[in-house]
Coordinates of C-alpha atoms in Angstrom, one line a residue:
X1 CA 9.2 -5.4 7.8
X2 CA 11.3 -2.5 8.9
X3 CA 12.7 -3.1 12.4
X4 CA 9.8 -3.1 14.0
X5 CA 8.4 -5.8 16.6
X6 CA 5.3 -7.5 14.7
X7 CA 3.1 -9.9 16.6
X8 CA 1.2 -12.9 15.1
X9 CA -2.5 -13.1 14.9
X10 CA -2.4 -15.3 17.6
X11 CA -0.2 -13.5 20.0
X12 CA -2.4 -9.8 19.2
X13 CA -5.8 -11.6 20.2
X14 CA -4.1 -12.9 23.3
X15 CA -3.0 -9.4 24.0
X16 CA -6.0 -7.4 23.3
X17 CA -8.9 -9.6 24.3
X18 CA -10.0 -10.2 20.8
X19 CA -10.9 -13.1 18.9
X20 CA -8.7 -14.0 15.6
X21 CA -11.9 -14.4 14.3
X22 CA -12.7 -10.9 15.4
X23 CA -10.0 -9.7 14.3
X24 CA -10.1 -11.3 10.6
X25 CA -13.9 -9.8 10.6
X26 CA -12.4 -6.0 11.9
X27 CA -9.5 -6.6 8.7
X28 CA -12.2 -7.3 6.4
X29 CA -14.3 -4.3 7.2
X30 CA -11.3 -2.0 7.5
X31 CA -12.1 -1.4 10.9
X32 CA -8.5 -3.0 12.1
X33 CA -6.4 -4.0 9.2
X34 CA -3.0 -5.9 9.9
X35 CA 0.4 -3.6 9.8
X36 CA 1.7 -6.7 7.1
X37 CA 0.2 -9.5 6.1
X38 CA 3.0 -12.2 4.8
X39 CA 2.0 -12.4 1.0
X40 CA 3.6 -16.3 0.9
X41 CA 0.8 -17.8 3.7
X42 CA -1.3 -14.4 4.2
X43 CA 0.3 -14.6 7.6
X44 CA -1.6 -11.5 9.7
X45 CA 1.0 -9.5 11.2
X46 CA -0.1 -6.7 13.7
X47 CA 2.3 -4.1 15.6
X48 CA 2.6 -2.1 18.4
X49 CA 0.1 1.0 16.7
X50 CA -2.7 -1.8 15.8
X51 CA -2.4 -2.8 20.0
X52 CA -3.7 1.2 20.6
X53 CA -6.6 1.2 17.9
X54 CA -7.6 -2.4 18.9
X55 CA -7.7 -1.5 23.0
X56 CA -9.6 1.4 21.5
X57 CA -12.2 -0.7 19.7
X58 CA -12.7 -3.3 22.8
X59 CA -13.9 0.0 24.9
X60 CA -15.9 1.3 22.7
X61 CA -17.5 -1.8 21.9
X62 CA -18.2 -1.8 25.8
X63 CA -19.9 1.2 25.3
X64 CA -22.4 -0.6 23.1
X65 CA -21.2 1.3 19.5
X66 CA -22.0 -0.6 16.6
X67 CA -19.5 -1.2 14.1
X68 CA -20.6 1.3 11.8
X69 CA -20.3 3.7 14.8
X70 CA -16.6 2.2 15.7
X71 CA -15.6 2.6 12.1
X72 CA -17.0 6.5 12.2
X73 CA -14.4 6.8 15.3
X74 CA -11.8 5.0 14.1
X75 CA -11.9 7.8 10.8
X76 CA -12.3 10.8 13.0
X77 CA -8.9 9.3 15.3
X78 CA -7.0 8.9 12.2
X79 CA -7.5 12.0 10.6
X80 CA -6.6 13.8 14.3
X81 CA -3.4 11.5 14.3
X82 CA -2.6 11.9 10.4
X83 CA -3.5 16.0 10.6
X84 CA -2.2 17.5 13.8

């Protein structure tokens, strides 16, 4: 896992307002995937990046986007991040 802090499912939802449920949907849509998931008990793990892209995903979700829109952000953020 690298050094870095990792926080449980549990722990993330409390953090950003999201439901684990909400947050097992996002994974399975690839909206929000999990920084590691324990392969032994597919533990969700989540870190300190995923906490930016999920407070990212509550506002937008505010600003009534639908996931398809959200996931048409989340692309268009990555590749600014990944290609500047």
């Amino acid at each position: 896992m690298g050094g870095r802090y990792l926080y449980k499912i549990s722990d993330f939802s409390k953090m950003t307002g999201l439901s684990k449920e909400t947050l097992r949907y996002y994974a399975e849509v690839k909206l929000l995937e999990p920084a590691y998931i324990y392969p032994e008990n597919n533990y969700r793990y989540y870190d300190d990046g995923s906490y930016f892209l999920a407070i990212l995903l509550v506002k937008l979700r505010r600003f009534g986007f639908t996931i398809q829109e959200m996931i048409s952000v989340m692309a268009a953020t990555l590749d600014v991040v990944l290609y500047s």
